[in-house]
mmCIF file of N, CA and C in Angstrom:
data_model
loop_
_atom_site.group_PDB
_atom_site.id
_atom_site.type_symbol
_atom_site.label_atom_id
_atom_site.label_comp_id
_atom_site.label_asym_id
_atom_site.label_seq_id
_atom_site.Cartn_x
_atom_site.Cartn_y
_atom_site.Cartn_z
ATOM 1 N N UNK A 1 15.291 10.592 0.550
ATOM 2 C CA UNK A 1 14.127 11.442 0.388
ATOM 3 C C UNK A 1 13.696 11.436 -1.067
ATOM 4 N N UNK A 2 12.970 12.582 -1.410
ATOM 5 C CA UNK A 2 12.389 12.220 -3.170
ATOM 6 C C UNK A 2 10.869 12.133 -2.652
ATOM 7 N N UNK A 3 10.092 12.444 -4.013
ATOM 8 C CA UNK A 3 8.757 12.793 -4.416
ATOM 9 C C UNK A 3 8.681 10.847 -4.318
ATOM 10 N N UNK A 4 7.620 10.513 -2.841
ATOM 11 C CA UNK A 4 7.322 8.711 -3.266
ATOM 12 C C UNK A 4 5.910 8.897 -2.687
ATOM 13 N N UNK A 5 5.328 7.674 -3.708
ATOM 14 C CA UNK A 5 3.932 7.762 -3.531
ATOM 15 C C UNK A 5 3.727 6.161 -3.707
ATOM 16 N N UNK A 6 2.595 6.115 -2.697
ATOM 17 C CA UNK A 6 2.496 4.493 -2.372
ATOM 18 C C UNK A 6 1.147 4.244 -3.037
ATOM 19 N N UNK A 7 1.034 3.196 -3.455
ATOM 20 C CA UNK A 7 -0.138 3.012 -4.360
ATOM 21 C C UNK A 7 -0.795 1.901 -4.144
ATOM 22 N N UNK A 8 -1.621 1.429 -3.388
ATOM 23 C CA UNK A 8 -2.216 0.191 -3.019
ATOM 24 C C UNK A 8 -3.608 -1.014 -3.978
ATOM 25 N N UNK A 9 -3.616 -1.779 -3.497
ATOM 26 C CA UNK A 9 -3.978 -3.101 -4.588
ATOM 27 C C UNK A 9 -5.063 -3.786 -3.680
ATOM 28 N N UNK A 10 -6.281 -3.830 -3.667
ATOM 29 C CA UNK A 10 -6.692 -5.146 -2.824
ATOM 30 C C UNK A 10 -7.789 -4.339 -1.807
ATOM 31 N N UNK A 11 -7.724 -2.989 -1.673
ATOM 32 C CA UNK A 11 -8.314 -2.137 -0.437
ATOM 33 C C UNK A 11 -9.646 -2.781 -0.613
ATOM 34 N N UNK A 12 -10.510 -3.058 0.153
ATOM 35 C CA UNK A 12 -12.120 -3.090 0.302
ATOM 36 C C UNK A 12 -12.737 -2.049 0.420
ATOM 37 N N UNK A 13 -13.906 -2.107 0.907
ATOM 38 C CA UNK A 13 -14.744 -0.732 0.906
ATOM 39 C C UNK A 13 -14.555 -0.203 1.934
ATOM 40 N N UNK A 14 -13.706 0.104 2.430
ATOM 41 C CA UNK A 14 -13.902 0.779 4.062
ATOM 42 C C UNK A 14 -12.319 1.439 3.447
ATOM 43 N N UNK A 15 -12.071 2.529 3.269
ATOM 44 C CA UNK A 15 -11.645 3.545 3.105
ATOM 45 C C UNK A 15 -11.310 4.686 4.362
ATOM 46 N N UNK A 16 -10.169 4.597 5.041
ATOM 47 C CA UNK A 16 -9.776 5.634 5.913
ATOM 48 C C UNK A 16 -9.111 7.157 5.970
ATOM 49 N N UNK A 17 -8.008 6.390 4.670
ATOM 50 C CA UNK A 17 -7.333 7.848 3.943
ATOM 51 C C UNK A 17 -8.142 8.226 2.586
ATOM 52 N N UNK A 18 -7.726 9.402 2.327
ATOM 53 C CA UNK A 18 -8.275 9.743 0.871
ATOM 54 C C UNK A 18 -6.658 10.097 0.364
ATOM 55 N N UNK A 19 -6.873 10.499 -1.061
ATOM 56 C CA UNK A 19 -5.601 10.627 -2.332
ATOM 57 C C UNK A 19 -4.754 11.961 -1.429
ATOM 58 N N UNK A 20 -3.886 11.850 -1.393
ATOM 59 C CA UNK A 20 -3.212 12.984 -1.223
ATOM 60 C C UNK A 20 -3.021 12.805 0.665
ATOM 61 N N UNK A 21 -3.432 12.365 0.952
ATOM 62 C CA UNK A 21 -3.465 12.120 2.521
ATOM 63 C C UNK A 21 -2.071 11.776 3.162
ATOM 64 N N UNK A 22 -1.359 12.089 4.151
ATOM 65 C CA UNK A 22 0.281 11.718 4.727
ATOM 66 C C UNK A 22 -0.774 10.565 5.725
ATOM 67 N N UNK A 23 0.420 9.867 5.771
ATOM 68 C CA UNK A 23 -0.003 8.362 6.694
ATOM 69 C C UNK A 23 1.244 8.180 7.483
ATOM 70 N N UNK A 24 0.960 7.426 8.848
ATOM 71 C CA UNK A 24 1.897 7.136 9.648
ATOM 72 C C UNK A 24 2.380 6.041 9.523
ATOM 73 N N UNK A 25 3.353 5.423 9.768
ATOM 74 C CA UNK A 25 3.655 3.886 10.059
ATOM 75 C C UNK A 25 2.426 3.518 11.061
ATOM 76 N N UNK A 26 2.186 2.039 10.676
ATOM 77 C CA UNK A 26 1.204 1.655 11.492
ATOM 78 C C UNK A 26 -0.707 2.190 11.829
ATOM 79 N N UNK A 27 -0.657 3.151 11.307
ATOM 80 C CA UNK A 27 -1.846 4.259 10.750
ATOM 81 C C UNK A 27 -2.803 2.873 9.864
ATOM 82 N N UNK A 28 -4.225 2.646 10.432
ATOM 83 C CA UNK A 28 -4.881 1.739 9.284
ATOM 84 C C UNK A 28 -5.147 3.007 8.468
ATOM 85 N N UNK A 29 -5.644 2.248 7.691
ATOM 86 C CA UNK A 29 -6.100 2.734 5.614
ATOM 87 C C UNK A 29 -7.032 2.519 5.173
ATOM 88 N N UNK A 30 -7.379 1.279 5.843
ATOM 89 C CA UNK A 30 -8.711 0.874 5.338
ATOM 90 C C UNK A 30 -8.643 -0.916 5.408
ATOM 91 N N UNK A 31 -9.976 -1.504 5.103
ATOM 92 C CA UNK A 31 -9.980 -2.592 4.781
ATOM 93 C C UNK A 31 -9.720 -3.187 3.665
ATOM 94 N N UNK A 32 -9.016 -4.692 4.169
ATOM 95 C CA UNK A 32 -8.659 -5.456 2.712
ATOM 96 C C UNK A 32 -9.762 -6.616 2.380
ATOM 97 N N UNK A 33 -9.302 -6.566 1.026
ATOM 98 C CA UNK A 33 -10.914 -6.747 0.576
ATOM 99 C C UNK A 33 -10.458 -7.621 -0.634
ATOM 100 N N UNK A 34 -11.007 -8.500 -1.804
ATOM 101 C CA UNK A 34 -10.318 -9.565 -2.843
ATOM 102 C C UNK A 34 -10.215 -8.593 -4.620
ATOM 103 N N UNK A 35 -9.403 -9.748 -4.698
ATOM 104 C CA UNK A 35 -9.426 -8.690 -6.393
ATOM 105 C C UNK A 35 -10.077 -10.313 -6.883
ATOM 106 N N UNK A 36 -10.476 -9.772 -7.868
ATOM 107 C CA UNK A 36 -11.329 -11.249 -8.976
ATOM 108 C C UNK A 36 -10.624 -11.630 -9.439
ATOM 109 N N UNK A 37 -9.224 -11.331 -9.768
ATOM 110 C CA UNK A 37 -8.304 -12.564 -10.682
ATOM 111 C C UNK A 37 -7.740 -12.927 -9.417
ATOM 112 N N UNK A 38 -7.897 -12.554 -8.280
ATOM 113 C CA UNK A 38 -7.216 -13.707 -7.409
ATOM 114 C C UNK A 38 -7.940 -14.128 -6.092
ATOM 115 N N UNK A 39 -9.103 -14.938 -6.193
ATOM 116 C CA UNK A 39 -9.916 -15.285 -5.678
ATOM 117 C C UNK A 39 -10.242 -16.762 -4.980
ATOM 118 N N UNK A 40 -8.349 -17.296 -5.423
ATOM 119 C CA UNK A 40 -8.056 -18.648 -4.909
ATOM 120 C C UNK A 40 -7.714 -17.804 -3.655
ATOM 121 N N UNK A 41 -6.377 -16.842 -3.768
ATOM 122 C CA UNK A 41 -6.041 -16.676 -2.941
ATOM 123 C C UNK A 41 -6.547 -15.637 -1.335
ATOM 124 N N UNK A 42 -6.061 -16.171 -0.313
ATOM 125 C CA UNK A 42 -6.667 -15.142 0.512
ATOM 126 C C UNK A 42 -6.799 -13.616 0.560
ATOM 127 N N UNK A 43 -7.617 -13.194 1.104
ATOM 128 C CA UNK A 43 -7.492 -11.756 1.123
ATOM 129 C C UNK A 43 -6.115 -10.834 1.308
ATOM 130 N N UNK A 44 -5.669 -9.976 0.568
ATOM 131 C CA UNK A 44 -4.548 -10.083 0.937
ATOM 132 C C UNK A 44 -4.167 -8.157 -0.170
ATOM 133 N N UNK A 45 -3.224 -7.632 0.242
ATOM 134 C CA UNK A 45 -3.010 -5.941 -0.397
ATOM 135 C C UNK A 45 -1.685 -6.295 -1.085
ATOM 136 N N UNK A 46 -1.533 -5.530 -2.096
ATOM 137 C CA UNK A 46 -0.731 -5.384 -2.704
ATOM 138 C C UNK A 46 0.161 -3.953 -2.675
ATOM 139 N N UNK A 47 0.980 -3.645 -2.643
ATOM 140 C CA UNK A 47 1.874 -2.007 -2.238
ATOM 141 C C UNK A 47 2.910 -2.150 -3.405
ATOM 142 N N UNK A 48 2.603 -0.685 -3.944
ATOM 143 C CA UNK A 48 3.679 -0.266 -5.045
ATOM 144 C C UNK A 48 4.282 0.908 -4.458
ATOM 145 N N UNK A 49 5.085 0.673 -4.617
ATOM 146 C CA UNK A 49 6.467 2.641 -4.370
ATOM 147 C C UNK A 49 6.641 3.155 -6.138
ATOM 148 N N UNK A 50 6.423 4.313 -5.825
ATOM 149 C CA UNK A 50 7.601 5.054 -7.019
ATOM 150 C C UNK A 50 7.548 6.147 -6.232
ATOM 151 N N UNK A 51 8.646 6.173 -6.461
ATOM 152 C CA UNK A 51 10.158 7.199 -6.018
ATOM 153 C C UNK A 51 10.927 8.035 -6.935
ATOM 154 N N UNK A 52 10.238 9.250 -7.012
ATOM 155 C CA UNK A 52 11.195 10.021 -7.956
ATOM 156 C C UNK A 52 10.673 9.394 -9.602
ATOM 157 N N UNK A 53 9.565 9.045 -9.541
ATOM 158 C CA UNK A 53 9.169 8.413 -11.426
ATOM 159 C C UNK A 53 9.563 7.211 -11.422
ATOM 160 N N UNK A 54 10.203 6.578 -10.464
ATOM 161 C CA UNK A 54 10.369 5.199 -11.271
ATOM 162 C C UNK A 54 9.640 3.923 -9.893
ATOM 163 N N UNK A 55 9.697 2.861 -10.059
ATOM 164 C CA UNK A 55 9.237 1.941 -9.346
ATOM 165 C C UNK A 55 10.368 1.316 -8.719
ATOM 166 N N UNK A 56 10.059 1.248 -6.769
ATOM 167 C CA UNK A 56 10.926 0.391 -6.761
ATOM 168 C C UNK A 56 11.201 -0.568 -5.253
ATOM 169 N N UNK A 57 11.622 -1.447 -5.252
ATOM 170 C CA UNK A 57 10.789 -2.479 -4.206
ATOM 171 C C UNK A 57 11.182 -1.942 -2.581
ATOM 172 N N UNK A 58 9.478 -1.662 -2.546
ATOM 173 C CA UNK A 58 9.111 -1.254 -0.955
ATOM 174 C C UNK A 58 9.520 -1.805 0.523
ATOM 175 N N UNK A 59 10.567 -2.979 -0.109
ATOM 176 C CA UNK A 59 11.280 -3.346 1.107
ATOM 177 C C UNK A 59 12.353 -2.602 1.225
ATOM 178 N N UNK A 60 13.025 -1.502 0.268
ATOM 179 C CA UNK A 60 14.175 -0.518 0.346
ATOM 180 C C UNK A 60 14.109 0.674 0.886
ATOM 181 N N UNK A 61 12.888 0.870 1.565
ATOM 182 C CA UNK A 61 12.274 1.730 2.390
ATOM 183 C C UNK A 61 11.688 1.653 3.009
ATOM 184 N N UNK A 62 11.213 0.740 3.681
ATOM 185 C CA UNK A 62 10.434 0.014 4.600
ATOM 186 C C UNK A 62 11.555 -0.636 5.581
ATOM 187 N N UNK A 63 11.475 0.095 6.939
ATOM 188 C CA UNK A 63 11.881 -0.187 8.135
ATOM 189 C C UNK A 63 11.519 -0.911 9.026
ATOM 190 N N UNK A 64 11.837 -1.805 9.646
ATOM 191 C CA UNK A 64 10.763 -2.390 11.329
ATOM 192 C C UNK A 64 11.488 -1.913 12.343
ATOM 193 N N UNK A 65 10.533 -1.202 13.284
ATOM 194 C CA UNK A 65 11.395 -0.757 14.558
ATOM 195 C C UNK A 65 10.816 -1.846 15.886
ATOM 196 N N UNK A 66 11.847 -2.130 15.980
ATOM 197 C CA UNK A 66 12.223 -3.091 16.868
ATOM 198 C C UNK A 66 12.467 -2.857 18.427
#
């Protein structure tokens, strides 16, 4: 558990949640959309965690239910 806040990279204009909003697994967010320094690559989001003040990789909390 701990104060974690997910911070996303890449969203387009279509906006579902707003700041402060709880989200479900699987819950859309919105559309993904390009950033200009990366415009070779496909469309594609980027996800940050911090947990408790610090950063830290979102596969250490990130589950698949199977």
């Amino acid at each position: 558990s701990g104060n974690v806040i997910a911070s996303y990279c890449g969203v387009g204009d279509t906006f579902l949640v707003k700041k402060g909003d709880t989200v479900k697994a699987g819950q859309k967010i919105g559309s993904v959309g390009t950033v200009q320094c990366e415009l070779v690559d496909k469309p594609h989001m980027h996800l940050e965690i911090n947990k408790d003040g610090k950063l830290i990789n979102p596969m250490s909390i990130l589950t698949s239910k199977k």
